Tab-separated table of C-alpha atoms and ligand atoms in Angstrom:
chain	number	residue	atom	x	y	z
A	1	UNK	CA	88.428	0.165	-58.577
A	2	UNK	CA	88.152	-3.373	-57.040
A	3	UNK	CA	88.269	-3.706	-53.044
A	4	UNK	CA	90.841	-6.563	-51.996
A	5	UNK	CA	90.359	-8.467	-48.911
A	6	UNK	CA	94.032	-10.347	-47.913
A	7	UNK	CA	93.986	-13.007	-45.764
A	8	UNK	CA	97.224	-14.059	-44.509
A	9	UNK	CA	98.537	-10.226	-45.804
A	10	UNK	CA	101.857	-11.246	-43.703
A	11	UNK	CA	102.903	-13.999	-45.634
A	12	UNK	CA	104.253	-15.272	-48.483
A	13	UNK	CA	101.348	-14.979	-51.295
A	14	UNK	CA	100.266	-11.714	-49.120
A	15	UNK	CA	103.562	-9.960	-49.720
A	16	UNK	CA	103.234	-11.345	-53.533
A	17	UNK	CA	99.789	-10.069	-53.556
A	18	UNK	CA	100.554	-6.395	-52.541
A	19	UNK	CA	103.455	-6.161	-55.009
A	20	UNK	CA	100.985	-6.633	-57.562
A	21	UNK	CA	98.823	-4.341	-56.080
A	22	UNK	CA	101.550	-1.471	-55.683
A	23	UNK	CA	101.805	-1.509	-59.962
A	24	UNK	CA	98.316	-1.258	-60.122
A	25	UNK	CA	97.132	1.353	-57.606
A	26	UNK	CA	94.233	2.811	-60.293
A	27	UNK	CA	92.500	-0.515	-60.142
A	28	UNK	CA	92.642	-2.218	-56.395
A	29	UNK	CA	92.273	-0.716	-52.831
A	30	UNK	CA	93.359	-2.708	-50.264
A	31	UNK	CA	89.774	-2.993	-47.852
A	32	UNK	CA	90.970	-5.528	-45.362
A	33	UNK	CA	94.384	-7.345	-44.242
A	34	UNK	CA	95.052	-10.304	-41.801
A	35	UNK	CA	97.246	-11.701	-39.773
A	36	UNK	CA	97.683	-13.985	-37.070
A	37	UNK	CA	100.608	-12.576	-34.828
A	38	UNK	CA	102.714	-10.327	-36.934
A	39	UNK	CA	101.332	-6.891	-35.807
A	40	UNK	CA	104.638	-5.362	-36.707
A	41	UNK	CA	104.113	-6.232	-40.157
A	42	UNK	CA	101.044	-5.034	-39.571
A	43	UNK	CA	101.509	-1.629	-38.537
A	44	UNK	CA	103.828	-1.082	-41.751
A	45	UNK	CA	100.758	-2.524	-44.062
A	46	UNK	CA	98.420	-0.334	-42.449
A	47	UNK	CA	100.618	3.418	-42.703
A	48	UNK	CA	101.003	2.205	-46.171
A	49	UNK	CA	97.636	0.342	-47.570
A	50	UNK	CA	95.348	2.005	-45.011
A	51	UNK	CA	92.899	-0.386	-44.544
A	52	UNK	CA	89.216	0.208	-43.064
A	53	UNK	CA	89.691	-3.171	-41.643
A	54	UNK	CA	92.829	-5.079	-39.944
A	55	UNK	CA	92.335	-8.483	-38.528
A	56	UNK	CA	94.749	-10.308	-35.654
A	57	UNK	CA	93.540	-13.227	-35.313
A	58	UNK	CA	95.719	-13.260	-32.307
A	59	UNK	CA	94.061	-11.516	-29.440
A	60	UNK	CA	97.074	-10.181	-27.545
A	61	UNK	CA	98.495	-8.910	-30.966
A	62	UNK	CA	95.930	-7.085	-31.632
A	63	UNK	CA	95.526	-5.149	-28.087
A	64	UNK	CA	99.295	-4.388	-29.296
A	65	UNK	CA	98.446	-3.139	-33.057
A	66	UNK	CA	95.155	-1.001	-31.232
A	67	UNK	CA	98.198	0.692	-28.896
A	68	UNK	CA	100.353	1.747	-31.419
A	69	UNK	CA	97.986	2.561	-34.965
A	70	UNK	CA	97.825	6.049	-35.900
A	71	UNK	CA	95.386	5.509	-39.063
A	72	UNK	CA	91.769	5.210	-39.385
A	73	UNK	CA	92.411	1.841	-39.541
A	74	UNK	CA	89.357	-0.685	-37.490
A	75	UNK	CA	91.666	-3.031	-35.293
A	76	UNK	CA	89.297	-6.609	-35.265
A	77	UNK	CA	90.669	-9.417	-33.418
A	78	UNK	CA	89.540	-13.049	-33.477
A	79	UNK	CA	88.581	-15.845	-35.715
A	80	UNK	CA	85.130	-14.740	-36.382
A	81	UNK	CA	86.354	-11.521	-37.562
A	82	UNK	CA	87.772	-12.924	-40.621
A	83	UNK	CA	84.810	-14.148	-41.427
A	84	UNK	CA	83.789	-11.034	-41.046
A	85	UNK	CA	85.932	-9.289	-43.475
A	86	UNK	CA	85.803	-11.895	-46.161
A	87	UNK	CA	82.075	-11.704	-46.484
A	88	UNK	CA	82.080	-7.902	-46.176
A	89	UNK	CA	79.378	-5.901	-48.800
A	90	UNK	CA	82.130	-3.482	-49.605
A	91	UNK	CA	84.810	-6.391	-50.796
A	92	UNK	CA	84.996	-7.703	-54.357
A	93	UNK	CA	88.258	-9.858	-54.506
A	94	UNK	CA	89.168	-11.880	-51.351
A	95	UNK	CA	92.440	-13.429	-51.435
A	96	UNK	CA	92.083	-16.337	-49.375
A	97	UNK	CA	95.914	-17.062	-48.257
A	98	UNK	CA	95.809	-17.854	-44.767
A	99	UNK	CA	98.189	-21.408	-44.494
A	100	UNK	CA	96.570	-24.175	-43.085
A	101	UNK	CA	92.825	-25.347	-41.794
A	102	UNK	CA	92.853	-21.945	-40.186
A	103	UNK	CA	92.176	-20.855	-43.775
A	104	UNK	CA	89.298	-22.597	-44.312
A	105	UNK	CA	86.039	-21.137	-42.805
A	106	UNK	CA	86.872	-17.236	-43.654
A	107	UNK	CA	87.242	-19.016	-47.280
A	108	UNK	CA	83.558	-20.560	-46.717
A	109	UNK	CA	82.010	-17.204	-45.625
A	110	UNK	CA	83.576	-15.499	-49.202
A	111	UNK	CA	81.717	-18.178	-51.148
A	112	UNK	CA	78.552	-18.173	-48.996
A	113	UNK	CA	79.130	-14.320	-49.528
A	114	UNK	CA	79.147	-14.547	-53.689
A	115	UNK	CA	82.397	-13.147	-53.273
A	116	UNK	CA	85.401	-14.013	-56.200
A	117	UNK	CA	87.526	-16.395	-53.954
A	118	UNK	CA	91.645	-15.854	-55.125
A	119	UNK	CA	92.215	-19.329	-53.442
A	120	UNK	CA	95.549	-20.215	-52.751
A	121	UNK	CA	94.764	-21.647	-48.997
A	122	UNK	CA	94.099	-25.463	-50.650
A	123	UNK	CA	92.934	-26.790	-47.025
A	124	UNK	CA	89.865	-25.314	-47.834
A	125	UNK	CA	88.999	-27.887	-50.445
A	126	UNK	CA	91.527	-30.887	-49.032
A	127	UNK	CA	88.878	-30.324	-45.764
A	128	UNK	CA	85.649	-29.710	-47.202
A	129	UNK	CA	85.625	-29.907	-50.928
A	130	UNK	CA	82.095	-30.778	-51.283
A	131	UNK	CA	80.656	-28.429	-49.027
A	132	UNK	CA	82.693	-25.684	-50.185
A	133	UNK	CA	82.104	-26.398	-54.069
A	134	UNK	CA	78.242	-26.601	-52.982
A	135	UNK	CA	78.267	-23.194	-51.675
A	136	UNK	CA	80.634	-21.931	-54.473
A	137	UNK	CA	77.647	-22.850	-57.021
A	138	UNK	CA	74.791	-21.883	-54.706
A	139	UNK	CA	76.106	-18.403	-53.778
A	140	UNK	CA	77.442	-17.770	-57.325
A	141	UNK	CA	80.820	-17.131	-56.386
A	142	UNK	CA	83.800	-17.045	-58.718
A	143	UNK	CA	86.377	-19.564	-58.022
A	144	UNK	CA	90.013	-18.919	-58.970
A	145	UNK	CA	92.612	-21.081	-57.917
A	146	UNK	CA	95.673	-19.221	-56.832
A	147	UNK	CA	98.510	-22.193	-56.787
A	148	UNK	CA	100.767	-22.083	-60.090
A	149	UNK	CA	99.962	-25.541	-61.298
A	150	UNK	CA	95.903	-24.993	-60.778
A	151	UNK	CA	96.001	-21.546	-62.351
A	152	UNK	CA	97.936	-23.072	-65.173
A	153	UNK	CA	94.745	-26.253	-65.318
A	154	UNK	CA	92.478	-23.421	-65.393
A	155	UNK	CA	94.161	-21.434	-68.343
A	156	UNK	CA	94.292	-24.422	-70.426
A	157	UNK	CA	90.804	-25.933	-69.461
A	158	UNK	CA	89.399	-22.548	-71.595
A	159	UNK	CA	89.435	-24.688	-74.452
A	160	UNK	CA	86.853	-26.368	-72.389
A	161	UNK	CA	86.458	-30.359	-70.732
A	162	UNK	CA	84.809	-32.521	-73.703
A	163	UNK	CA	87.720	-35.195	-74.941
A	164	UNK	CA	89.941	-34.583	-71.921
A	165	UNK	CA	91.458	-37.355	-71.192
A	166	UNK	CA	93.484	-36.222	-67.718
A	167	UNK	CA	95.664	-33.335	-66.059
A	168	UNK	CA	99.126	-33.586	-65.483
A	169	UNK	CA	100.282	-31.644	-62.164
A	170	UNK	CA	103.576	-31.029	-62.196
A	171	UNK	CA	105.957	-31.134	-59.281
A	172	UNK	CA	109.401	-29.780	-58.701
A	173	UNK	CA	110.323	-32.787	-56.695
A	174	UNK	CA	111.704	-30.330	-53.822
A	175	UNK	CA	114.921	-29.435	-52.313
A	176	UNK	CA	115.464	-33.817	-51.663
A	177	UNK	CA	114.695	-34.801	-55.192
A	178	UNK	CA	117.780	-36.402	-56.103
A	179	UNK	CA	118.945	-36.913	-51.941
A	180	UNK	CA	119.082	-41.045	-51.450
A	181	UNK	CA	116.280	-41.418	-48.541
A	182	UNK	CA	119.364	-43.070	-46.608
A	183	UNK	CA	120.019	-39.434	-45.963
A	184	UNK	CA	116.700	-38.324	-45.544
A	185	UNK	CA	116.662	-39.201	-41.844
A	186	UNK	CA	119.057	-36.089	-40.879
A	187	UNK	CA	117.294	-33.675	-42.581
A	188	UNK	CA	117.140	-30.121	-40.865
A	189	UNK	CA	114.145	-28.157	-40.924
A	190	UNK	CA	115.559	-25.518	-42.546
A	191	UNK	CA	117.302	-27.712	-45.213
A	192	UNK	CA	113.311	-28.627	-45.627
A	193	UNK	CA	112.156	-25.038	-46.023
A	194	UNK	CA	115.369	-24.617	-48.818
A	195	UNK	CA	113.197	-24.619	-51.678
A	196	UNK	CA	115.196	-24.607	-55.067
A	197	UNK	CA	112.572	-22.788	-57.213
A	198	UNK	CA	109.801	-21.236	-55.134
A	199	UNK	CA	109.429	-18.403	-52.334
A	200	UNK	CA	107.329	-19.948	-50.222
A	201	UNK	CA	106.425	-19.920	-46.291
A	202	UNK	CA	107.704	-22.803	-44.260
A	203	UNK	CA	105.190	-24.975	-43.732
A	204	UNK	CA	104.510	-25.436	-47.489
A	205	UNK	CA	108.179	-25.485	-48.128
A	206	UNK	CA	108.041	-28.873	-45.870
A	207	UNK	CA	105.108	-30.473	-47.163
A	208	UNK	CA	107.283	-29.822	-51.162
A	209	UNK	CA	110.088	-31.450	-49.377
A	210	UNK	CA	108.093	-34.507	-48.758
A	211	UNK	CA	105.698	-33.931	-51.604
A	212	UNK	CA	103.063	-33.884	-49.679
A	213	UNK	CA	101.797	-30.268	-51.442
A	214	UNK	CA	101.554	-32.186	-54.574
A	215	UNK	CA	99.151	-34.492	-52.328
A	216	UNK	CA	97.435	-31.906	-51.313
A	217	UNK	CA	97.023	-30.500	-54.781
A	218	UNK	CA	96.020	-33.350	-56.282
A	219	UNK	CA	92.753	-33.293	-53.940
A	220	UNK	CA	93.008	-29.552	-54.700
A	221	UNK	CA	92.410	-30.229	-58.349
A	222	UNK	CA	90.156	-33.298	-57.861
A	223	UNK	CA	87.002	-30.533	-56.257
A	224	UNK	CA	88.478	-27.551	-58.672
A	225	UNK	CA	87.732	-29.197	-61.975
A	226	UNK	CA	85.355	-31.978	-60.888
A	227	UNK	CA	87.820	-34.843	-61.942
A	228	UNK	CA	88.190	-38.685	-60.814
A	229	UNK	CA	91.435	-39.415	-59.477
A	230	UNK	CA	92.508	-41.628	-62.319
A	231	UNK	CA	92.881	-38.432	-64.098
A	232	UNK	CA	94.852	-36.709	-62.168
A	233	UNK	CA	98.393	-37.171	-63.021
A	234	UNK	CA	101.587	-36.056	-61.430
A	235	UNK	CA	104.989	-35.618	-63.158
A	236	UNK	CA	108.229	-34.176	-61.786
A	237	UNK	CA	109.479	-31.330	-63.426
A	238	UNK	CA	112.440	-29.500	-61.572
A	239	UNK	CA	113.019	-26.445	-63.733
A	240	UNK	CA	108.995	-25.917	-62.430
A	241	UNK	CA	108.737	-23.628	-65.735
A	242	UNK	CA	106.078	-25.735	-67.229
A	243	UNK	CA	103.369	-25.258	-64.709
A	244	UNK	CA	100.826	-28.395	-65.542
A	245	UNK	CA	99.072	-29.245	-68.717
A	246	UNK	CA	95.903	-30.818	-70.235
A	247	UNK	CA	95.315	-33.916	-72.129
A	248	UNK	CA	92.897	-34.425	-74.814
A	249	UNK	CA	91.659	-37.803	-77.071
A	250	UNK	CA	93.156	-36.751	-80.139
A	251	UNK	CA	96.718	-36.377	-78.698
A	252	UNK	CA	96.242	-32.726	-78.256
A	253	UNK	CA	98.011	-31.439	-74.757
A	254	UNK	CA	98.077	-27.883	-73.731
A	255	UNK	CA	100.717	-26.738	-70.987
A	256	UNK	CA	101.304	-23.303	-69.761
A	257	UNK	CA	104.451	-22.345	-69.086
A	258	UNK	CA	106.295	-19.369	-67.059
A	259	UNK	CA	109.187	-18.012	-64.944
A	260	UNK	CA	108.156	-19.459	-61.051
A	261	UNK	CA	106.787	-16.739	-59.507
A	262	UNK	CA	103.425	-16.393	-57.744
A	263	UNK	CA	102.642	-12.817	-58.823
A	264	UNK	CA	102.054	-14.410	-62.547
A	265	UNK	CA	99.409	-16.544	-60.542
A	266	UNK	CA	97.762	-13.819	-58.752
A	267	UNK	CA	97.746	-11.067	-60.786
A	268	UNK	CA	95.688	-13.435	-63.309
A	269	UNK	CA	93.316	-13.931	-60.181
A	270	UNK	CA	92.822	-10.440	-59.674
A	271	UNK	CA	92.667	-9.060	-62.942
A	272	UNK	CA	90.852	-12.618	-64.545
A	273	UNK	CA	89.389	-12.458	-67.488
A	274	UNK	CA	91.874	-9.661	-67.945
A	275	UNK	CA	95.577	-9.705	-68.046
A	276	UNK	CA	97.607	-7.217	-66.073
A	277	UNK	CA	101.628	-6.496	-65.808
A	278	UNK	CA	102.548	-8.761	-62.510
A	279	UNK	CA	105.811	-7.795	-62.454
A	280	UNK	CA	107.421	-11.001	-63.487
A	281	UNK	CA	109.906	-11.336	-66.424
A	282	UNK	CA	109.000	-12.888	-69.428
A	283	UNK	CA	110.043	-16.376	-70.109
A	284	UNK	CA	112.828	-16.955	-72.353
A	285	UNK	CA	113.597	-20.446	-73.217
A	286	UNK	CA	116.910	-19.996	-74.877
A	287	UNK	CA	117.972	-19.531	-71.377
A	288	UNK	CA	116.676	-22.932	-69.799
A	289	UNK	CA	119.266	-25.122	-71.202
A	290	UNK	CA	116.968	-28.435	-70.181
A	291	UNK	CA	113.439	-28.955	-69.209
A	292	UNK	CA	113.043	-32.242	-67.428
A	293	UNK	CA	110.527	-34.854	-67.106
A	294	UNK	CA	110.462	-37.985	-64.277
A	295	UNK	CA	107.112	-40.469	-62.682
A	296	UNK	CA	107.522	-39.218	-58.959
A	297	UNK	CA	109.312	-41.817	-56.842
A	298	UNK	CA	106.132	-42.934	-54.464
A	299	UNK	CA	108.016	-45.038	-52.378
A	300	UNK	CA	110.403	-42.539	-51.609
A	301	UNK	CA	107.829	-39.937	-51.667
A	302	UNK	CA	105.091	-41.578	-49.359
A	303	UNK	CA	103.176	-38.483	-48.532
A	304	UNK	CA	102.442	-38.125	-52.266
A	305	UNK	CA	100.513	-41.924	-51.993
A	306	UNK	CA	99.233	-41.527	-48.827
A	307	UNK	CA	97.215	-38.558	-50.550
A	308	UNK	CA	96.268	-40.380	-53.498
A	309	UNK	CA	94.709	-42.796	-51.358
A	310	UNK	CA	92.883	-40.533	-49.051
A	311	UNK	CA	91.281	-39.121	-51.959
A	312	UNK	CA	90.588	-42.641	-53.366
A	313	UNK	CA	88.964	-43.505	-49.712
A	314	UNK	CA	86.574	-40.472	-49.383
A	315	UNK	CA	84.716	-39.140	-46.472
A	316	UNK	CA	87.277	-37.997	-43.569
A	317	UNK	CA	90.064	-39.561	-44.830
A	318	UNK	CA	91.445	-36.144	-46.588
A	319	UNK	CA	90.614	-34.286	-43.280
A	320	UNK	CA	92.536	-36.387	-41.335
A	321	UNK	CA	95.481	-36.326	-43.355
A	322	UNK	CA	95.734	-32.878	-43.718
A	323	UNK	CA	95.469	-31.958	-39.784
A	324	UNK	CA	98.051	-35.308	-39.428
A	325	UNK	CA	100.586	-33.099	-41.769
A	326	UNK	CA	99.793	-30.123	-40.064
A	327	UNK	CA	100.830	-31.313	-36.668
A	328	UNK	CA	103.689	-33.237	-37.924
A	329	UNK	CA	105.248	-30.260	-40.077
A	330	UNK	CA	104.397	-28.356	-36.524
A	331	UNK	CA	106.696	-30.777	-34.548
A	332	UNK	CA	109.719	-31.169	-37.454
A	333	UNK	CA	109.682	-27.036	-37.597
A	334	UNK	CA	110.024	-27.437	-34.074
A	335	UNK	CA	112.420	-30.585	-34.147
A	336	UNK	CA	110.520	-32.384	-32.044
A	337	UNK	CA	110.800	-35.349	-34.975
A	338	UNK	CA	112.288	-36.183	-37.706
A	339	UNK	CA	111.871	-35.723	-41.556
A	340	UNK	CA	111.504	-39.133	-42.645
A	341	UNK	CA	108.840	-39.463	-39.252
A	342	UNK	CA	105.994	-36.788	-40.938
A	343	UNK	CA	104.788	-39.725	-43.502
A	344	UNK	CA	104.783	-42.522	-40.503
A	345	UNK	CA	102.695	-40.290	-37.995
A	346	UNK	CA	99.749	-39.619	-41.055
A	347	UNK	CA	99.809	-43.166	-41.863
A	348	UNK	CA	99.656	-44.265	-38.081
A	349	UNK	CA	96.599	-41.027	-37.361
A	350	UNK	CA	94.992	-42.154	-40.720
A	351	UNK	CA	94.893	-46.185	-39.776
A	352	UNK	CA	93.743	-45.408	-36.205
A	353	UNK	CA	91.178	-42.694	-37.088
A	354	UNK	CA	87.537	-44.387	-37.686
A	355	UNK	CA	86.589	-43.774	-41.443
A	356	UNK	CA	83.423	-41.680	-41.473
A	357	UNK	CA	81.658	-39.654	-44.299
A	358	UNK	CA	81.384	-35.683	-43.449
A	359	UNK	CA	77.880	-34.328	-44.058
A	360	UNK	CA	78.383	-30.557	-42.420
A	361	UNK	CA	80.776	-28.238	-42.101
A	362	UNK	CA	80.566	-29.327	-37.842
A	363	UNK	CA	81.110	-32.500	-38.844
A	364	UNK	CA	84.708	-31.147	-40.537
A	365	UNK	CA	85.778	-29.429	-38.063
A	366	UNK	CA	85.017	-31.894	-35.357
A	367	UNK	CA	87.081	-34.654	-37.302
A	368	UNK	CA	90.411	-31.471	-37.351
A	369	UNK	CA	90.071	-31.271	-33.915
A	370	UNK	CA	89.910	-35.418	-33.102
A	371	UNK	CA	92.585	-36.145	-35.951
A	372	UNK	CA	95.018	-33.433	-34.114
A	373	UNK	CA	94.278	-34.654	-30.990
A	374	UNK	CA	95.162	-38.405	-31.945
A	375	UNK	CA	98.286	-37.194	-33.513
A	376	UNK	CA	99.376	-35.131	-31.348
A	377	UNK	CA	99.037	-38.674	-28.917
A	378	UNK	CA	101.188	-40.456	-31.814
A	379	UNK	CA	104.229	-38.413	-31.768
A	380	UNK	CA	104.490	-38.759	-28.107
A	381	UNK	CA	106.254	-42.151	-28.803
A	382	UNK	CA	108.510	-39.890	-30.752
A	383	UNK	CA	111.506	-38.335	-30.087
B	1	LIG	N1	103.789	-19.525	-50.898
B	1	LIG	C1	103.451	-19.995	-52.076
B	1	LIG	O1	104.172	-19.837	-53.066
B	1	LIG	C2	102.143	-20.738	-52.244
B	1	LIG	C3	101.801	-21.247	-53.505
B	1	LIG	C4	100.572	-21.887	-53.663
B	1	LIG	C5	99.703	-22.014	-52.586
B	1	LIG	N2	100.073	-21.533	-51.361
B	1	LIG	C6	99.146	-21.704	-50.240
B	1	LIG	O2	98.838	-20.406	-49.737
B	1	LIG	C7	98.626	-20.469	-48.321
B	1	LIG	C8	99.581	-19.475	-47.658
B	1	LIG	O3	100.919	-19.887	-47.916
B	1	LIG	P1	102.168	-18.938	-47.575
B	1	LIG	O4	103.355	-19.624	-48.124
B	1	LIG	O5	101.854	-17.540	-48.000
B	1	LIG	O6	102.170	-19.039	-45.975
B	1	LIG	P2	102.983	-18.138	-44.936
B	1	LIG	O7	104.046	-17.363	-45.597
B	1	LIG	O8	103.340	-19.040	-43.812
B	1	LIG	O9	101.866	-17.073	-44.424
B	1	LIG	C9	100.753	-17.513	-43.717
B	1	LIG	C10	99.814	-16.358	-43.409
B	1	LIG	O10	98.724	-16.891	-42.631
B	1	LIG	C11	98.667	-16.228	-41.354
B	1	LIG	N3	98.299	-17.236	-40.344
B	1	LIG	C12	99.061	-18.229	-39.853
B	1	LIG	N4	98.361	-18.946	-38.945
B	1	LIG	C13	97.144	-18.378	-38.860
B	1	LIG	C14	95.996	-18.631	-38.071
B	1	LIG	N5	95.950	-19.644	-37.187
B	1	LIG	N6	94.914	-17.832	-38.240
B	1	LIG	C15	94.937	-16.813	-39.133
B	1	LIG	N7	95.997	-16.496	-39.894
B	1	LIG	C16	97.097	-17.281	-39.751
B	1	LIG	C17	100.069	-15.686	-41.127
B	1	LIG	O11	100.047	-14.614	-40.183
B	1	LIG	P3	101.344	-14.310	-39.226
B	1	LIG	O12	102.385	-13.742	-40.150
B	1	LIG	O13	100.846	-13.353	-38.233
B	1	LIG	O14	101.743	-15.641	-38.656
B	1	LIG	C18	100.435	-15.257	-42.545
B	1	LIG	O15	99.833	-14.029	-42.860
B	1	LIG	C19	98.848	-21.934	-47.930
B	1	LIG	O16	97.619	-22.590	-47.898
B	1	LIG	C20	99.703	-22.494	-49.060
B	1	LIG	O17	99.525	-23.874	-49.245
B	1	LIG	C21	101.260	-20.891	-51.176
């Protein structure tokens, strides 16, 4: 029996993550769950998973979860305490699937703990892929990538790295892939979170609308499989049934291929180097009457080069991009601005923001907190 820690147990990949759990209630308990705000969602989790541990990040949420819980259940509250729970002795498996740089430090403390890491919160290494990769080797942690086109890298990099020649990442191109970007401006945020393949929460379902999750993937993949950006490729494919493949010198490519759903992903995490039943379908490829292939559209797509190039660039470039996004999905959720404005506020935070090289994980976090800052300036002259 393996003890899960869920991060982020309220959202998408959480729910995802517990359905696989529920066919498989011989081999994983859930140990820990967290949230941020949802302590309705919470309550339910806990009558049903009965956790030793629940986090609320929230503070308020949890006083709220403490007055109602009727189980053993430890109410934390807090930041720190997810640290707390994702370094615990008694976890094996931490699923780290918080969204956003909130994600990333409870991630840290499962490497630094020698924990297996079910990653799916890419921040982590878009932030602070060197320092995180260090203390994935250091602490002897196992690293497994929870995002469909990284799990599908990993599967076909077990024919191992000598004579690769580059990955291909593919991308569904979004809900705008075919939209003219004359007609980009009106977008609605919830024409944004519209996803045509995927489940996903909303803030990810923005950054596929404007590609910018392929940016952030491509960074992803860059620290996962220690790979120069020349060869990291990216390819739109909007059936997403082929979920990225591998290169090699004699001509040789390996892709794997599936029905989009995450609990394929995760339930490879969990059960890795076994396979379990995740609950997804087979594929069956009579029934896909096309599979197509297109180069993304970077001009159209300018989140997707802005990434490339803050990987190119180093230091705090990818840091400040990714809190720039964050902010800037923040405000469009919000409709503070507007679609085609999330790619002009990164490029304005990432020319204004001094370049720097990040030696400590301080050193991160300070540059989050400046970049959002300075954003958060930039869209003033918004709306
Ligand atoms: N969804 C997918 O298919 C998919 C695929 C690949 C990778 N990912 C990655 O997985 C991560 C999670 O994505 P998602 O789609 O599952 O997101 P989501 O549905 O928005 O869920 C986010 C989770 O994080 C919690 N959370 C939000 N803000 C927090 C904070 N400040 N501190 C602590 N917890 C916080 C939320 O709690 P509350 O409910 O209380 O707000 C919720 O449990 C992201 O990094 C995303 O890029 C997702």
């Amino acid at each position: 029996m393996k003890n899960i820690t869920l991060l982020g147990a309220t959202g998408s990949i959480g729910k995802s993550t517990l359905s696989v759990v529920d066919l498989h209630p011989d081999k994983f308990n859930i140990f820990a769950l967290s949230a941020n705000t949802n302590w309705q969602q919470m309550l339910d989790l806990c009558n049903k998973y009965q956790p030793n541990y629940a986090v609320m990040v929230d503070e308020q949420s949890a006083e709220k979860l403490s007055n109602v819980i009727t189980t053993d259940t430890q109410i934390l509250s807090g930041a720190q305490a997810l640290d707390k729970v994702a370094a615990h002795q008694d976890t094996d498996l931490v699923m780290a699937a918080i969204v956003g740089a909130a994600g990333m430090s409870s991630a840290l403390c499962s490497a630094k703990a020698g924990k297996r890491i079910m990653l799916a919160n890419k921040e982590s290494l878009v932030l602070a892929g060197d320092i995180f990769m260090k203390a994935v080797k250091e602490f002897n942690a196992e690293l497994i990538p929870v995002d469909s086109e990284h799990s599908a890298i990993f599967q076909c990099l077990k024919s191992g790295k000598a004579g690769l020649n580059k990955i291909q990442l593919t991308a569904s191109g979004g809900p705008f892939l075919r939209t003219p970007i004359s007609k980009l401006k009106s977008i609605t945020p919830d024409q944004a979170c519209a996803h045509p393949n995927w489940s996903m929460g909303r803030k990810i379902s923005v950054d596929s609308a404007t590609m910018m999750n392929k940016g952030l993937e491509v960074i992803e993949a860059h620290y996962l499989f220690s790979l120069r950006p020349e060869q990291i490729d990216v390819l739109v494919h909007p059936q997403s049934i082929v979920h990225s493949s591998v290169y090699y010198e004699d001509g040789s490519t390996l892709s794997q291929l599936g029905n989009p759903d995450m609990r394929s992903v995760i339930s490879y995490a969990m059960s890795y180097p076994q396979r379990i039943n995740s609950g997804v379908a087979a594929l069956d490829l009579t029934s896909i009457p096309v599979l197509e292939f297109y180069q993304p559209d970077f001009e159209k797509f300018t989140c997707l080069k802005l990434a490339f190039e803050a990987l190119s660039k180093g230091g705090n470039a990818m840091g400040t991009m990714n809190a720039a996004n964050e902010i800037a999905v923040e405000n469009f959720l919000n409709h503070q601005i507007g679609f085609l404005d999330i790619p002009k506020i990164i490029d304005q935070t990432l020319s204004i923001m001094k370049h720097t090289t990040l030696n400590s994980l301080e050193e991160v976090v300070n540059n989050d907190l400046v970049a959002r800052e300075m954003t958060r300036e930039i869209i003033k002259q918004y709306g």
